[in-house]
Amino acid sequence: MTDRYAVIGNPIEQSKSPLIHTAFAQVTGQDLAYTKVLSPLDEFGQTVDAFRAAGGRGMNVTAPFKLDAFAYATDLAPSAQLAGAVNALKFEGDKVFAENFDGVGLVRDVLHNLGFQLQGRRVLVMGAGGATRGALLPILMQGPAELVIVNRTVAKAQELAALAQKSNAAGVSVRGIGYEDLQGESFDVVFNATSASLTAQVPPLPLSVFAPGALAYELAYGKGLTPFLQLAQQAGVTRLADGVGMLAEQAAEAFLWWRGVRPDTRAVIDSLTVPLV
Ligand code: NDP
């Protein structure tokens, strides 16, 4: 029998997940159907209950339900615990297993698709929202020289830095700061995990924040050369990336978790890439 999976969100029309997972199922020969589920804002639990009752095996979770999924789960993976948010669910009997693959997807994209190592590098993450929370542990596991979180609301950056420091077995230095503290600092990798790009804005970054040979990585995808990537270009950065690879890699991690086989992501990334011009 065909196994059923879905992505749940509100709105959900824009989601690329059905396209991605259907492509993965084809290349791996897995018999599954993957659809979009629009849940009313206050009925996440009932909507997931109904999907499970109809035989659903797993779900991806997108905005605004990542915290609802966290509360709904019975078994949280460490990635989901540190993130305080869930982006993938697996249903087995009464159990609801929960993961957050956003961060691991980001790191896989940087390492495997872009060929850029994080070990020993100075890493700056802009923003202290859900995407940053998911990214911290996977980044720390790569053993960077230091990890700095910069955020408009400085207290949130400091709070996340303290949280990350606690679960940081490698003993990497983690700091939370404000944008004005960036003067005189430079980094080998700058991740833009703010939502500023979604409204064509960019936080106040000094050009000097990009070290020679730096990678500028925009987590948003499909937007071409965002104001952040334009700023990086002005600073002389030539290694630019957006989050399309992260999207494909987190999907591949979920697929592996559900189906036991890891699909190759290259064709999906190529089909979804919007040129950075
Ligand atoms: P959240 O809403 O959880 O967090 C947004 C963050 O952006 C906050 O830290 C907020 O600061 C900051 N911010 C928003 N506007 C501005 C601004 N104008 N100037 C400075 N800081 C600003 O968002 P998410 O963490 O869920 O998503 C962040 C980005 O990551 C989005 O672009 C999203 O599309 C992308 N993303 C990409 C994924 C992928 O697969 N490629 C997966 C998940 C997310 P403050 O705390 O001060 O409000």
Coordinates of C-alpha atoms and ligand atoms in Angstrom, one line a residue:
M1 CA 0.0 0.0 0.0
T2 CA 1.2 3.5 -0.8
D3 CA 2.5 5.3 2.3
R4 CA 1.2 8.8 3.0
Y5 CA 3.3 11.8 4.0
A6 CA 2.5 15.5 3.9
V7 CA 3.7 19.0 4.8
I8 CA 1.5 21.0 7.1
G9 CA 1.4 24.8 7.4
N10 CA -0.8 27.9 7.0
P11 CA -0.4 29.1 4.3
I12 CA 0.8 26.0 2.5
E13 CA 0.3 26.8 -1.2
Q14 CA 3.9 28.0 -1.6
S15 CA 5.5 24.9 -0.2
K16 CA 8.1 23.1 -2.5
S17 CA 8.1 20.0 -0.2
P18 CA 5.6 17.9 -2.3
L19 CA 7.7 18.5 -5.4
I20 CA 10.9 17.6 -3.6
H21 CA 9.7 14.5 -1.9
T22 CA 7.9 13.2 -5.0
A23 CA 11.2 13.6 -6.9
F24 CA 13.1 11.8 -4.1
A25 CA 10.5 8.9 -4.2
Q26 CA 10.9 8.6 -7.9
V27 CA 14.7 8.4 -7.9
T28 CA 14.8 6.0 -4.9
G29 CA 11.9 3.8 -6.1
Q30 CA 9.9 4.4 -2.9
D31 CA 6.1 3.9 -3.0
L32 CA 4.7 7.0 -1.3
A33 CA 2.3 9.8 -1.8
Y34 CA 3.2 13.3 -0.5
T35 CA 0.6 16.1 -0.3
K36 CA 0.1 19.6 1.3
V37 CA -2.2 19.9 4.3
L38 CA -3.6 23.4 5.2
S39 CA -4.4 23.4 8.9
P40 CA -6.6 26.1 10.5
L41 CA -4.3 28.1 12.8
D42 CA -5.9 26.9 16.0
E43 CA -6.5 23.3 14.9
F44 CA -2.9 21.9 14.4
G45 CA -3.5 18.9 16.8
Q46 CA -6.9 17.9 15.3
T47 CA -5.5 18.2 11.7
V48 CA -2.5 16.0 12.5
D49 CA -4.8 13.5 14.4
A50 CA -7.0 13.2 11.3
F51 CA -4.0 12.7 9.0
R52 CA -2.7 9.9 11.4
A53 CA -6.1 8.3 11.6
A54 CA -6.2 8.1 7.8
G55 CA -2.9 6.2 7.8
G56 CA -0.4 9.1 7.5
R57 CA 3.2 8.0 8.3
G58 CA 5.0 11.3 8.7
M59 CA 4.8 15.1 8.2
N60 CA 7.1 18.0 7.5
V61 CA 6.0 21.1 9.5
T62 CA 6.3 24.6 8.3
A63 CA 5.3 28.1 9.6
P64 CA 3.6 28.8 11.9
F65 CA 3.4 25.3 13.4
K66 CA 6.9 24.4 14.4
L67 CA 6.2 25.1 18.1
D68 CA 2.8 23.4 18.0
A69 CA 4.6 20.3 16.6
F70 CA 7.1 20.5 19.4
A71 CA 4.2 20.4 21.9
Y72 CA 2.4 17.6 20.0
A73 CA 5.4 15.2 19.9
T74 CA 5.9 12.4 22.4
D75 CA 9.6 11.8 21.6
L76 CA 11.9 14.8 20.8
A77 CA 15.3 14.4 19.2
P78 CA 18.1 16.5 20.7
S79 CA 18.1 18.7 17.6
A80 CA 14.4 19.5 18.2
Q81 CA 15.0 20.0 22.0
L82 CA 17.7 22.7 21.5
A83 CA 15.8 24.3 18.7
G84 CA 12.6 24.4 20.7
A85 CA 10.9 23.7 17.4
V86 CA 10.1 20.7 15.1
N87 CA 10.2 20.5 11.4
A88 CA 9.6 16.7 10.9
L89 CA 7.3 14.2 12.5
K90 CA 7.2 10.4 12.3
F91 CA 4.2 8.4 13.5
E92 CA 4.5 4.9 14.9
G93 CA 1.5 3.7 16.8
D94 CA 0.9 6.1 19.7
K95 CA 4.4 7.5 19.3
V96 CA 5.1 10.8 17.6
F97 CA 8.8 11.2 17.0
A98 CA 10.1 14.7 16.3
E99 CA 13.2 16.1 14.6
N100 CA 14.5 19.4 13.5
F101 CA 16.5 18.9 10.3
D102 CA 16.9 22.6 9.3
G103 CA 20.3 22.9 10.9
V104 CA 21.7 19.6 9.7
G105 CA 20.4 20.5 6.2
L106 CA 22.2 23.9 6.4
V107 CA 25.5 22.3 7.4
R108 CA 25.3 19.5 4.8
D109 CA 24.7 22.1 2.1
V110 CA 27.8 24.1 3.2
L111 CA 30.1 21.1 3.5
H112 CA 28.9 18.8 0.7
N113 CA 27.4 21.0 -1.9
L114 CA 29.5 24.2 -1.5
G115 CA 32.7 22.4 -0.4
F116 CA 33.3 24.9 2.5
Q117 CA 34.6 23.5 5.8
L118 CA 33.4 25.0 9.1
Q119 CA 36.1 23.5 11.3
G120 CA 38.4 26.1 12.7
R121 CA 36.4 28.9 11.0
R122 CA 35.0 32.0 12.6
V123 CA 31.2 31.8 12.1
L124 CA 28.7 34.6 12.4
V125 CA 24.9 33.9 12.5
M126 CA 22.6 36.8 12.0
G127 CA 19.2 36.4 13.7
A128 CA 18.0 34.6 16.8
G129 CA 14.8 33.0 15.6
G130 CA 13.8 29.5 14.8
A131 CA 16.2 28.9 12.0
T132 CA 19.2 30.0 14.1
R133 CA 18.0 27.8 17.0
G134 CA 18.0 24.8 14.7
A135 CA 21.4 25.6 13.2
L136 CA 23.5 26.1 16.4
L137 CA 24.1 22.5 17.4
P138 CA 25.0 21.2 13.9
I139 CA 27.4 24.2 13.4
L140 CA 29.0 23.6 16.8
M141 CA 29.5 19.9 16.0
Q142 CA 31.7 21.0 13.1
G143 CA 34.2 22.6 15.6
P144 CA 34.4 26.2 14.4
A145 CA 37.0 28.5 16.0
E146 CA 34.1 30.6 17.4
L147 CA 30.4 31.1 16.9
V148 CA 28.9 34.6 17.2
I149 CA 25.1 35.2 17.1
V150 CA 24.1 38.8 16.3
N151 CA 20.6 40.0 16.7
R152 CA 18.5 43.1 16.6
T153 CA 17.1 42.1 20.0
V154 CA 20.4 41.5 21.7
A155 CA 18.9 39.7 24.7
K156 CA 17.7 36.9 22.4
A157 CA 21.2 36.5 20.9
Q158 CA 22.7 36.3 24.4
E159 CA 20.0 33.8 25.6
L160 CA 20.7 31.6 22.6
A161 CA 24.4 31.8 23.0
A162 CA 24.1 30.7 26.7
L163 CA 21.9 27.8 25.7
A164 CA 24.3 26.7 22.9
Q165 CA 27.2 27.0 25.2
K166 CA 25.6 24.5 27.6
S167 CA 25.2 21.8 24.9
N168 CA 28.5 22.5 23.4
A169 CA 30.7 19.4 24.0
A170 CA 33.5 20.8 21.8
G171 CA 34.0 23.8 24.1
V172 CA 33.7 26.3 21.2
S173 CA 33.4 30.0 22.3
V174 CA 29.8 31.2 21.7
R175 CA 28.8 34.9 22.1
G176 CA 25.6 36.8 21.6
I177 CA 25.9 40.4 20.5
G178 CA 24.2 43.4 18.9
Y179 CA 25.0 44.8 15.4
E180 CA 26.9 47.8 16.8
D181 CA 29.4 45.3 18.4
L182 CA 30.4 44.0 15.0
Q183 CA 32.9 46.9 14.4
G184 CA 36.4 45.5 14.2
E185 CA 35.2 41.9 13.9
S186 CA 35.5 39.7 10.8
F187 CA 34.2 36.2 10.0
D188 CA 34.9 33.4 7.5
V189 CA 31.2 32.6 7.2
V190 CA 28.3 34.9 7.6
F191 CA 24.8 33.2 7.7
N192 CA 21.8 35.5 7.3
A193 CA 19.2 33.7 9.4
T194 CA 17.1 36.8 9.8
S195 CA 13.8 37.2 8.0
A196 CA 14.8 40.7 6.8
S197 CA 15.3 39.4 3.2
L198 CA 11.7 38.5 3.0
T199 CA 10.9 42.2 3.1
A200 CA 14.0 43.2 1.0
Q201 CA 15.8 44.6 4.0
V202 CA 19.2 44.0 5.5
P203 CA 20.4 44.5 9.1
P204 CA 23.2 47.1 9.6
L205 CA 26.3 45.0 8.9
P206 CA 29.7 46.7 8.4
L207 CA 31.4 45.6 5.2
S208 CA 34.5 44.7 7.2
V209 CA 32.5 41.8 8.8
F210 CA 33.5 39.6 5.8
A211 CA 37.0 38.2 6.1
P212 CA 39.0 37.6 2.9
G213 CA 37.6 34.4 1.1
A214 CA 34.5 34.5 3.2
L215 CA 31.2 32.7 2.4
A216 CA 28.0 34.8 2.6
Y217 CA 25.0 32.5 3.0
E218 CA 21.4 33.7 2.8
L219 CA 19.0 31.2 4.4
A220 CA 16.0 32.5 2.4
Y221 CA 15.8 31.0 -1.1
G222 CA 14.4 31.8 -4.5
K223 CA 14.9 35.5 -4.1
G224 CA 18.0 36.0 -6.3
L225 CA 20.5 38.5 -5.1
T226 CA 19.0 39.7 -1.8
P227 CA 20.1 43.0 -0.1
F228 CA 22.3 40.9 2.2
L229 CA 24.0 39.1 -0.7
Q230 CA 24.4 42.5 -2.5
L231 CA 26.1 43.9 0.6
A232 CA 28.5 40.9 0.7
Q233 CA 29.2 41.5 -3.0
Q234 CA 30.0 45.1 -2.3
A235 CA 32.4 43.9 0.3
G236 CA 34.2 41.9 -2.3
V237 CA 32.8 38.5 -1.3
T238 CA 32.6 36.0 -4.3
R239 CA 31.3 33.0 -2.5
L240 CA 27.6 33.6 -2.3
A241 CA 24.8 31.1 -1.6
D242 CA 21.1 31.0 -0.8
G243 CA 19.1 28.5 1.2
V244 CA 17.9 26.3 -1.7
G245 CA 20.5 23.7 -0.8
M246 CA 19.5 23.8 2.8
L247 CA 15.9 23.2 1.8
A248 CA 16.8 20.2 -0.3
E249 CA 19.1 18.8 2.3
Q250 CA 16.7 19.0 5.2
A251 CA 14.2 17.3 3.1
A252 CA 16.7 14.5 2.2
E253 CA 17.4 14.1 6.0
A254 CA 13.6 13.7 6.7
F255 CA 13.3 11.2 3.7
L256 CA 16.2 9.2 5.1
W257 CA 14.6 9.2 8.6
W258 CA 11.3 8.0 7.2
R259 CA 12.3 5.6 4.5
G260 CA 15.9 4.5 5.4
V261 CA 17.4 5.7 2.1
R262 CA 19.1 9.0 1.4
P263 CA 18.2 10.5 -2.0
D264 CA 20.7 12.4 -4.0
T265 CA 19.7 16.1 -3.9
R266 CA 21.5 17.6 -7.0
A267 CA 18.6 17.3 -9.4
V268 CA 16.2 18.9 -7.0
I269 CA 18.6 21.8 -6.2
D270 CA 19.2 22.4 -9.9
S271 CA 15.5 22.5 -10.6
L272 CA 14.7 25.0 -7.8
T273 CA 17.8 27.2 -8.1
V274 CA 17.1 30.9 -8.9
P275 CA 20.3 32.5 -10.1
L276 CA 22.0 35.0 -7.7
V277 CA 22.0 38.0 -10.0
Ligands
NDP1 P1 12.0 34.0 12.8 O1 10.8 34.8 12.6 O2 12.0 32.9 13.8 O3 13.2 34.9 13.2 C1 13.5 36.1 12.5 C2 14.8 36.7 13.0 O4 15.1 37.8 12.1 C3 14.7 37.4 14.4 O5 15.9 37.1 15.0 C4 14.5 38.9 14.1 O6 15.1 39.7 15.0 C5 15.3 39.0 12.8 N1 14.9 40.1 11.9 C6 13.7 40.2 11.3 N2 13.7 41.4 10.6 C7 14.8 42.0 10.8 C8 15.4 43.3 10.4 N3 14.7 44.1 9.6 N4 16.6 43.6 10.9 C9 17.3 42.8 11.7 N5 16.8 41.6 12.1 C10 15.6 41.2 11.7 O7 12.4 33.4 11.4 P2 13.1 32.0 11.0 O8 14.3 31.9 11.9 O9 12.1 31.0 10.9 O10 13.6 32.3 9.5 C11 14.7 33.1 9.3 C12 15.1 33.0 7.8 O11 15.5 31.7 7.5 C13 13.9 33.3 6.8 O12 14.5 34.1 5.7 C14 13.5 31.9 6.3 O13 12.9 32.0 5.0 C15 14.8 31.2 6.3 N6 14.7 29.7 6.4 C16 15.2 29.0 5.4 C17 15.0 27.6 5.4 C18 15.6 26.8 4.3 O14 15.3 25.6 4.3 N7 16.3 27.4 3.4 C19 14.4 26.9 6.6 C20 14.0 27.8 7.6 C21 14.1 29.2 7.5 P3 14.4 40.1 16.4 O15 14.6 38.9 17.3 O16 15.0 41.3 16.9 O17 12.9 40.3 16.1

